[in-house]
Structure formats: structure tokens, C-alpha cells
Amino acid sequence: MTASSDPPYPERSDAELIAESHEEPEAFAALFDRHWPTLYRYVARRLGREVAEDLVGEAFLTAFERRRRFDSRYADARPWLFGITTNLISKHRRAEGARYRALERTGRDVTAEGPAERVTAAVSARAARPALAKALASLPARDRDVLLLVAWADLSYEETASALDIPIGTVRSRLNRARRKVRAALGDTNPLLVEEAFS
């Protein structure tokens, strides 16, 4: 028998890993491995790389401590993890607002871009950054959370509702309001530039 380089829990759902971690805490590491990159990218986009690693680490520590509260009816833990992460981001609102104001002034996102991203970024999206940053900074935090969970975390409406513990109708109304404001700030340009401008 040869040693396998496959992860130890490849076929297990998130819910199964969390349940198993009650008796075997090491099982939670597979959840960490699965979702760390996605959460890190999301937080880095919102608050910058310098904050992202610590905040995502704190999110996973919180998730581990609260794992018995996870609703095992859901196989995917992403909404739960993004909910924890969004709550932690709320403690950094001033940093997020300052970051968007800096983007508005400079038009450059030096914390989320590497050389390859700067070279390949779309010209129109780059041109939209200052206006987009201003629009994001002007949104109420609850509307910005919904917009960015859908645009950057790629959560569905249902997953966003679960992450923020709000009704799906509230997700729809906040997202609609945020998109309208962003579209108006961009001169009626597609608000999906939120994704492109900060990629």
C-alpha cells in the first residue's frame, strides 16, 4: 500500500466534517483547508492583505469554538463562515471606509493587486475604481455587506441570508438598493464592475 497525497477527508461534506470534529478536532482542519483561500481573498478585497490573514484566522478560531452551533441541515459551511467573517469585518468598518476613500483618491488598490493583476486588469474597470470606491464607501454597512457577499464571495441570495441571519427578502431589497446606488455613482454603468474593478 502506498501513501496517498490526497486530503484525508475529500468526499466529506462540510457538515460531516464539523460533526466529526466534535469527537476528532483534527477533522476541522479539512474545513480550514477548503475555505481559507476564499475567505482570505474576500477579506483582502475588503480590508487589505495586511488585515486579512489575522481576521480569517480569527474567523476560523471562532468557527471552531462555535462548531456545535452549526446547523447540520446545511451541507455547505460557506454561508456560516462568511457570516462569522462579516461580523468580524464589522469591527473593522473604519479601516474599510478609509481604504475605499484612499481608492477614491488614488484609483489604485495597492493591497489587493499584484503585478500580474495590474497588467491584466480591464482599462474600463480601472477607470471606474475611484467612483466605485466612493459609492461603496457611501453605502450603509448592511447594504455593502450584502452587495459584496454576492459580488465577491459569490454567495447566492439564500446563502447571503443565512450568512447575515436576515430574511431573503431583506437580502433582495438591500442588494437592489446597493446596486441602484452603485449604478448611479458609475453613471448608470453595470454595478457588476464591483467584481471587475477590484479583481
XYZ file of N, CA and C in Angstrom:
597
model
N 0.846 -1.179 0.000
C 0.000 0.000 0.000
C 0.890 1.240 0.000
N 0.619 2.182 -0.910
C 1.424 3.394 -0.994
C 0.711 4.526 -0.280
N 1.516 5.457 0.181
C 0.944 6.613 0.872
C 0.245 7.503 -0.148
N -0.877 8.031 0.205
C -1.648 8.897 -0.682
C -1.411 10.349 -0.316
N -1.358 11.208 -1.345
C -1.217 12.637 -1.082
C -2.573 13.329 -1.082
N -3.652 12.554 -1.216
C -4.992 13.122 -1.195
C -5.332 13.625 0.201
N -6.175 14.642 0.274
C -6.599 15.112 1.595
C -7.306 13.999 2.352
N -7.241 14.012 3.683
C -7.800 12.919 4.470
C -9.327 12.838 4.446
N -10.022 13.917 4.074
C -11.492 13.922 4.105
C -12.072 14.436 2.784
N -11.636 13.924 1.634
C -12.026 14.559 0.376
C -13.511 14.480 0.045
N -14.162 13.397 0.395
C -15.550 13.212 -0.013
C -16.549 13.665 1.045
N -16.093 14.152 2.145
C -16.982 14.533 3.247
C -17.524 15.944 3.030
N -18.807 16.125 3.322
C -19.388 17.469 3.255
C -18.869 18.287 4.423
N -19.050 19.586 4.340
C -18.655 20.458 5.446
C -19.388 20.069 6.729
N -20.678 19.791 6.603
C -21.472 19.411 7.781
C -20.925 18.143 8.420
N -20.532 17.187 7.598
C -19.965 15.944 8.133
C -18.634 16.199 8.835
N -17.818 17.060 8.249
C -16.529 17.372 8.880
C -16.733 18.065 10.227
N -17.670 18.990 10.267
C -17.931 19.698 11.520
C -18.450 18.728 12.572
N -19.369 17.858 12.182
C -19.896 16.863 13.124
C -18.772 15.952 13.615
N -17.920 15.529 12.709
C -16.817 14.663 13.106
C -15.832 15.390 14.024
N -15.689 16.695 13.815
C -14.733 17.457 14.630
C -15.154 17.550 16.092
N -16.417 17.228 16.412
C -16.842 17.221 17.817
C -16.052 16.176 18.598
N -15.792 15.041 17.948
C -15.032 13.965 18.596
C -13.576 13.938 18.152
N -13.337 14.368 16.925
C -11.987 14.357 16.352
C -11.676 15.769 15.830
N -11.186 16.651 16.689
C -10.980 18.054 16.310
C -10.137 18.256 15.046
N -9.259 17.300 14.739
C -8.409 17.425 13.555
C -9.235 17.480 12.267
N -10.447 16.947 12.277
C -11.297 16.962 11.083
C -11.618 18.394 10.658
N -11.596 19.316 11.603
C -11.892 20.719 11.283
C -10.829 21.316 10.370
N -9.636 20.760 10.399
C -8.553 21.258 9.545
C -8.915 21.139 8.072
N -9.658 20.107 7.696
C -10.067 19.951 6.298
C -11.010 21.088 5.887
N -11.863 21.526 6.807
C -12.745 22.655 6.546
C -11.912 23.919 6.340
N -10.926 24.091 7.175
C -9.998 25.215 7.055
C -9.324 25.200 5.689
N -8.790 24.053 5.300
C -8.097 23.931 4.007
C -9.023 24.240 2.843
N -10.265 23.813 2.930
C -11.236 24.054 1.856
C -11.577 25.520 1.681
N -11.770 26.221 2.780
C -12.377 27.548 2.699
C -11.442 28.719 3.002
N -10.246 28.452 3.503
C -9.306 29.543 3.803
C -9.065 30.424 2.590
N -8.708 29.889 1.411
C -8.380 30.771 0.280
C -9.521 31.710 -0.104
N -10.746 31.207 -0.108
C -11.903 32.021 -0.495
C -12.144 33.132 0.521
N -12.102 32.795 1.793
C -12.311 33.807 2.830
C -11.177 34.832 2.829
N -9.962 34.368 2.620
C -8.815 35.284 2.594
C -8.968 36.302 1.459
N -9.307 35.823 0.256
C -9.471 36.738 -0.882
C -10.570 37.757 -0.598
N -11.659 37.292 -0.007
C -12.778 38.185 0.290
C -12.367 39.284 1.272
N -11.713 38.895 2.349
C -11.299 39.876 3.354
C -10.216 40.792 2.799
N -9.282 40.264 2.026
C -8.221 41.088 1.436
C -8.815 42.158 0.529
N -9.856 41.817 -0.193
C -10.511 42.799 -1.061
C -11.189 43.884 -0.245
N -11.741 43.508 0.876
C -12.478 44.489 1.678
C -11.571 45.319 2.575
N -10.581 44.680 3.194
C -9.788 45.380 4.205
C -8.303 45.452 3.884
N -7.851 44.714 2.880
C -6.431 44.696 2.541
C -5.754 43.447 3.067
N -4.666 43.087 2.412
C -3.941 41.865 2.767
C -3.361 41.895 4.180
N -2.971 43.090 4.613
C -2.335 43.190 5.933
C -3.273 42.794 7.064
N -4.563 42.893 6.860
C -5.553 42.541 7.875
C -6.120 41.136 7.645
N -6.131 40.718 6.391
C -6.866 39.507 6.001
C -6.420 38.248 6.732
N -5.136 38.014 6.801
C -4.667 36.762 7.400
C -5.109 36.633 8.857
N -4.911 37.696 9.626
C -5.305 37.655 11.039
C -6.818 37.517 11.199
N -7.569 38.267 10.400
C -9.017 38.234 10.545
C -9.581 36.872 10.150
N -9.072 36.281 9.075
C -9.568 34.968 8.670
C -9.158 33.917 9.694
N -7.967 34.044 10.243
C -7.571 33.141 11.320
C -8.510 33.248 12.509
N -8.871 34.490 12.839
C -9.823 34.702 13.942
C -11.191 34.123 13.603
N -11.600 34.237 12.333
C -12.895 33.689 11.910
C -12.915 32.174 12.072
N -11.828 31.502 11.688
C -11.795 30.047 11.830
C -11.697 29.622 13.289
N -10.995 30.383 14.101
C -10.950 30.075 15.528
C -12.347 30.207 16.138
N -13.053 31.266 15.769
C -14.426 31.459 16.247
C -15.323 30.321 15.769
N -15.175 29.958 14.486
C -15.985 28.857 13.943
C -15.699 27.559 14.685
N -14.432 27.302 14.980
C -14.078 26.079 15.697
C -14.710 26.073 17.093
N -14.639 27.215 17.751
C -15.210 27.303 19.099
C -16.733 27.169 19.085
N -17.369 27.580 17.989
C -18.833 27.549 17.883
C -19.336 26.392 17.020
N -18.492 25.438 16.707
C -18.863 24.397 15.743
C -20.069 23.578 16.178
N -20.330 23.481 17.468
C -21.508 22.732 17.915
C -22.809 23.476 17.605
N -22.715 24.758 17.302
C -23.899 25.550 16.951
C -24.215 25.494 15.452
N -23.312 24.918 14.659
C -23.534 24.854 13.212
C -24.788 24.043 12.911
N -25.633 24.544 12.029
C -26.871 23.864 11.646
C -26.540 22.789 10.621
N -26.523 21.548 11.055
C -26.085 20.442 10.211
C -27.068 20.098 9.096
N -28.194 20.802 9.020
C -29.100 20.601 7.882
C -28.464 21.122 6.589
N -27.468 21.987 6.733
C -26.779 22.556 5.573
C -25.466 21.832 5.367
N -25.267 21.299 4.174
C -24.033 20.569 3.877
C -22.853 21.516 3.704
N -23.107 22.721 3.199
C -22.057 23.696 2.891
C -21.921 24.697 4.037
N -20.727 24.853 4.547
C -20.484 25.771 5.664
C -20.111 27.179 5.214
N -20.014 27.416 3.901
C -19.607 28.749 3.451
C -20.473 29.880 3.987
N -21.800 29.812 3.913
C -22.590 30.917 4.459
C -22.315 31.162 5.946
N -22.177 30.095 6.698
C -21.884 30.207 8.132
C -20.531 30.880 8.337
N -19.534 30.447 7.583
C -18.190 31.025 7.715
C -18.172 32.483 7.266
N -18.872 32.797 6.176
C -18.932 34.189 5.737
C -19.709 35.051 6.722
N -20.691 34.482 7.400
C -21.403 35.227 8.436
C -20.479 35.600 9.582
N -19.695 34.644 10.044
C -18.723 34.906 11.114
C -17.717 35.956 10.650
N -17.224 35.789 9.429
C -16.231 36.712 8.880
C -16.806 38.116 8.747
N -18.039 38.217 8.274
C -18.667 39.531 8.121
C -18.861 40.215 9.471
N -19.200 39.450 10.487
C -19.307 40.024 11.835
C -17.965 40.572 12.307
N -16.893 39.851 12.000
C -15.568 40.334 12.384
C -15.177 41.563 11.564
N -15.551 41.582 10.289
C -15.274 42.759 9.451
C -15.960 43.987 10.022
N -17.137 43.793 10.613
C -17.862 44.943 11.157
C -17.046 45.660 12.229
N -16.138 44.963 12.858
C -15.263 45.589 13.850
C -14.177 46.436 13.178
N -14.036 46.257 11.872
C -13.005 46.976 11.126
C -13.617 47.970 10.146
N -14.831 48.433 10.404
C -15.533 49.323 9.478
C -14.731 50.579 9.152
N -14.091 51.147 10.142
C -13.346 52.372 9.871
C -12.197 52.108 8.912
N -11.533 50.956 9.077
C -10.436 50.607 8.172
C -10.966 50.399 6.759
N -12.122 49.767 6.643
C -12.702 49.540 5.325
C -13.074 50.865 4.672
N -13.696 51.748 5.429
C -14.063 53.055 4.886
C -12.845 53.852 4.460
N -11.791 53.808 5.261
C -10.556 54.517 4.913
C -9.945 53.953 3.641
N -10.021 52.653 3.495
C -9.473 52.001 2.294
C -10.232 52.464 1.057
N -11.549 52.514 1.127
C -12.331 52.965 -0.025
C -12.072 54.444 -0.325
N -11.891 55.259 0.720
C -11.585 56.671 0.477
C -10.227 56.824 -0.195
N -9.244 55.990 0.209
C -7.932 56.030 -0.451
C -8.042 55.595 -1.906
N -8.855 54.575 -2.162
C -9.071 54.130 -3.547
C -9.735 55.227 -4.369
N -10.641 55.940 -3.736
C -11.317 57.028 -4.441
C -10.314 58.103 -4.844
N -9.386 58.424 -3.934
C -8.392 59.465 -4.222
C -7.381 59.038 -5.272
N -6.889 57.795 -5.147
C -5.778 57.366 -5.992
C -6.189 56.550 -7.197
N -7.308 55.851 -7.107
C -7.721 54.963 -8.192
C -6.932 53.671 -8.236
N -6.059 53.453 -7.261
C -5.231 52.242 -7.235
C -5.497 51.467 -5.963
N -5.547 50.160 -6.108
C -5.738 49.266 -4.966
C -4.440 48.503 -4.758
N -3.519 49.110 -4.042
C -2.202 48.510 -3.903
C -2.206 47.295 -2.982
N -3.198 47.135 -2.136
C -3.201 45.993 -1.228
C -3.752 44.735 -1.856
N -4.622 44.843 -2.845
C -5.245 43.660 -3.413
C -4.673 43.269 -4.768
N -3.754 44.070 -5.307
C -3.218 43.778 -6.621
C -1.773 43.326 -6.537
N -1.439 42.362 -7.342
C -0.065 42.009 -7.598
C 0.280 42.489 -8.988
N 1.540 42.351 -9.420
C 1.928 42.831 -10.747
C 1.100 42.219 -11.875
N 0.818 40.931 -11.798
C 0.057 40.282 -12.868
C -1.353 40.845 -12.957
N -1.981 41.072 -11.802
C -3.335 41.612 -11.809
C -3.366 43.025 -12.369
N -2.345 43.834 -12.037
C -2.315 45.206 -12.542
C -2.191 45.225 -14.060
N -1.404 44.298 -14.604
C -1.199 44.263 -16.047
C -2.451 43.821 -16.769
N -3.164 42.830 -16.226
C -4.306 42.253 -16.934
C -5.642 42.914 -16.609
N -5.665 43.826 -15.654
C -6.948 44.462 -15.278
C -7.530 45.230 -16.458
N -8.834 45.178 -16.589
C -9.512 45.873 -17.679
C -9.400 47.373 -17.492
N -9.147 48.102 -18.600
C -8.977 49.545 -18.542
C -10.250 50.220 -18.032
N -11.397 49.803 -18.507
C -12.631 50.448 -18.073
C -12.906 50.215 -16.596
N -12.583 49.031 -16.118
C -12.797 48.749 -14.700
C -11.858 49.584 -13.852
N -10.628 49.729 -14.309
C -9.668 50.543 -13.563
C -10.121 51.992 -13.500
N -10.639 52.474 -14.616
C -11.103 53.856 -14.656
C -12.279 54.070 -13.715
N -13.041 53.025 -13.473
C -14.220 53.129 -12.609
C -13.880 53.046 -11.127
N -12.662 52.659 -10.785
C -12.324 52.437 -9.370
C -12.608 53.609 -8.445
N -12.154 54.820 -8.775
C -12.420 55.918 -7.818
C -13.911 56.128 -7.563
N -14.711 56.138 -8.628
C -16.153 56.328 -8.448
C -16.767 55.157 -7.705
N -16.306 53.950 -8.014
C -16.826 52.760 -7.348
C -16.449 52.766 -5.869
N -15.211 53.112 -5.572
C -14.781 53.172 -4.176
C -15.615 54.184 -3.400
N -15.887 55.337 -4.033
C -16.716 56.352 -3.381
C -18.123 55.813 -3.139
N -18.666 55.107 -4.135
C -20.011 54.537 -3.990
C -20.044 53.500 -2.878
N -19.043 52.618 -2.818
C -19.004 51.601 -1.762
C -18.876 52.243 -0.385
N -18.042 53.271 -0.297
C -17.864 53.943 1.000
C -19.144 54.625 1.456
N -19.966 55.067 0.500
C -21.192 55.784 0.868
C -22.359 54.852 1.211
N -22.226 53.575 0.882
C -23.314 52.642 1.188
C -23.402 52.392 2.693
N -24.601 52.224 3.213
C -24.704 51.766 4.602
C -24.008 50.398 4.724
N -23.389 50.141 5.840
C -22.616 48.905 6.027
C -23.446 47.663 5.716
N -24.704 47.652 6.117
C -25.523 46.454 5.895
C -25.774 46.219 4.409
N -25.914 47.297 3.615
C -26.093 47.149 2.170
C -24.789 46.715 1.507
N -23.686 47.292 1.967
C -22.369 46.933 1.425
C -22.075 45.465 1.706
N -22.396 44.979 2.902
C -22.169 43.568 3.229
C -22.896 42.655 2.248
N -24.166 42.945 1.987
C -24.950 42.118 1.071
C -24.349 42.172 -0.329
N -24.066 43.360 -0.824
C -23.521 43.513 -2.169
C -22.211 42.748 -2.334
N -21.315 42.874 -1.367
C -20.005 42.245 -1.502
C -20.040 40.739 -1.253
N -20.964 40.268 -0.425
C -21.105 38.814 -0.280
C -21.593 38.184 -1.585
N -22.463 38.880 -2.292
C -22.951 38.362 -3.574
C -21.888 38.525 -4.658
N -21.261 39.721 -4.733
C -20.322 40.008 -5.819
C -18.956 39.365 -5.609
N -18.423 39.421 -4.413
C -17.052 38.940 -4.184
C -16.999 37.537 -3.611
N -17.927 37.205 -2.733
C -17.907 35.862 -2.139
C -18.703 34.873 -2.990
N -19.428 35.393 -3.976
C -20.199 34.559 -4.892
C -21.245 33.724 -4.159
N -21.833 34.308 -3.106
C -22.895 33.615 -2.392
C -24.226 33.886 -3.086
N -25.097 32.918 -3.042
C -26.455 33.097 -3.561
C -27.237 33.980 -2.579
N -28.435 34.382 -2.985
C -29.281 35.163 -2.083
C -29.566 34.373 -0.810
N -29.865 33.093 -0.982
C -30.176 32.243 0.169
C -28.963 32.124 1.103
N -27.779 31.934 0.518
C -26.565 31.813 1.335
C -26.244 33.127 2.029
N -26.468 34.246 1.342
C -26.234 35.557 1.951
C -27.199 35.769 3.116
N -28.457 35.388 2.934
C -29.441 35.497 4.018
C -28.997 34.674 5.214
N -28.510 33.476 4.950
C -28.038 32.610 6.025
C -26.799 33.201 6.699
N -25.873 33.722 5.894
C -24.635 34.292 6.445
C -24.918 35.467 7.374
N -25.875 36.305 6.998
C -26.166 37.513 7.773
C -27.340 37.348 8.731
N -27.963 36.161 8.692
C -29.105 35.867 9.554
C -30.218 36.893 9.366
N -30.567 37.106 8.088
C -31.649 38.020 7.731
C -32.554 37.303 6.729
N -33.787 37.753 6.581
C -34.682 37.132 5.606
C -34.200 37.363 4.170
N -34.534 36.451 3.277
C -34.110 36.568 1.886
C -34.685 37.819 1.233
N -35.881 38.224 1.638
C -36.459 39.460 1.111
C -35.613 40.674 1.470
N -35.023 40.658 2.646
C -34.144 41.747 3.066
C -32.880 41.751 2.220
N -32.361 40.569 1.902
C -31.194 40.485 1.014
C -31.528 41.128 -0.324
N -32.670 40.761 -0.869
C -33.072 41.302 -2.178
C -33.208 42.825 -2.140
N -33.862 43.347 -1.110
C -34.072 44.795 -1.061
C -32.749 45.533 -0.835
N -31.883 45.015 0.039
C -30.593 45.666 0.263
C -29.720 45.607 -0.987
N -29.733 44.455 -1.651
C -28.931 44.305 -2.861
C -29.449 45.233 -3.959
N -30.750 45.306 -4.118
C -31.338 46.192 -5.113
C -30.960 47.645 -4.833
N -31.073 48.050 -3.575
C -30.739 49.420 -3.182
C -29.257 49.704 -3.434
N -28.386 48.765 -3.045
C -26.951 48.952 -3.233
C -26.598 49.025 -4.718
N -27.181 48.146 -5.513
C -26.900 48.171 -6.958
C -27.355 49.481 -7.587
N -28.528 49.975 -7.179
C -29.024 51.252 -7.713
C -28.053 52.384 -7.395
N -27.583 52.429 -6.151
C -26.671 53.498 -5.750
C -25.337 53.388 -6.481
N -24.833 52.171 -6.608
C -23.556 51.979 -7.303
C -23.715 52.318 -8.780
N -24.806 51.860 -9.370
C -25.054 52.160 -10.793
C -25.121 53.672 -11.003
N -25.825 54.391 -10.135
C -25.933 55.847 -10.267
C -24.565 56.506 -10.114
N -23.765 56.024 -9.164
C -22.432 56.592 -8.948
C -21.512 56.344 -10.135
N -21.776 55.273 -10.891
C -20.953 54.941 -12.052
C -21.569 55.475 -13.343
N -22.517 56.382 -13.226
C -23.133 56.932 -14.421
C -23.966 55.921 -15.166
N -24.735 55.141 -14.415
C -25.598 54.090 -14.959
C -24.827 52.985 -15.661
N -23.583 52.760 -15.215
C -22.787 51.639 -15.705
C -23.146 50.413 -14.887
N -22.868 49.259 -15.419
C -23.168 47.984 -14.769
C -22.537 47.923 -13.380
N -23.335 47.712 -12.326
C -22.769 47.621 -10.987
C -21.928 46.374 -10.776
N -21.952 45.449 -11.730
C -21.089 44.265 -11.600
C -19.630 44.628 -11.767
N -19.344 45.874 -12.124
C -17.949 46.338 -12.142
C -17.347 46.278 -10.750
N -18.190 46.114 -9.725
C -17.677 45.886 -8.380
C -16.703 44.715 -8.431
N -17.079 43.671 -9.124
C -16.229 42.488 -9.250
C -15.003 42.793 -10.083
N -15.192 43.402 -11.250
C -14.098 43.604 -12.187
C -13.099 44.633 -11.691
N -13.581 45.705 -11.094
C -12.692 46.802 -10.719
C -11.737 46.434 -9.601
N -12.130 45.493 -8.750
C -11.285 45.150 -7.618
C -10.696 43.762 -7.747
N -10.770 43.163 -8.925
C -10.186 41.828 -9.139
C -8.693 41.938 -9.267
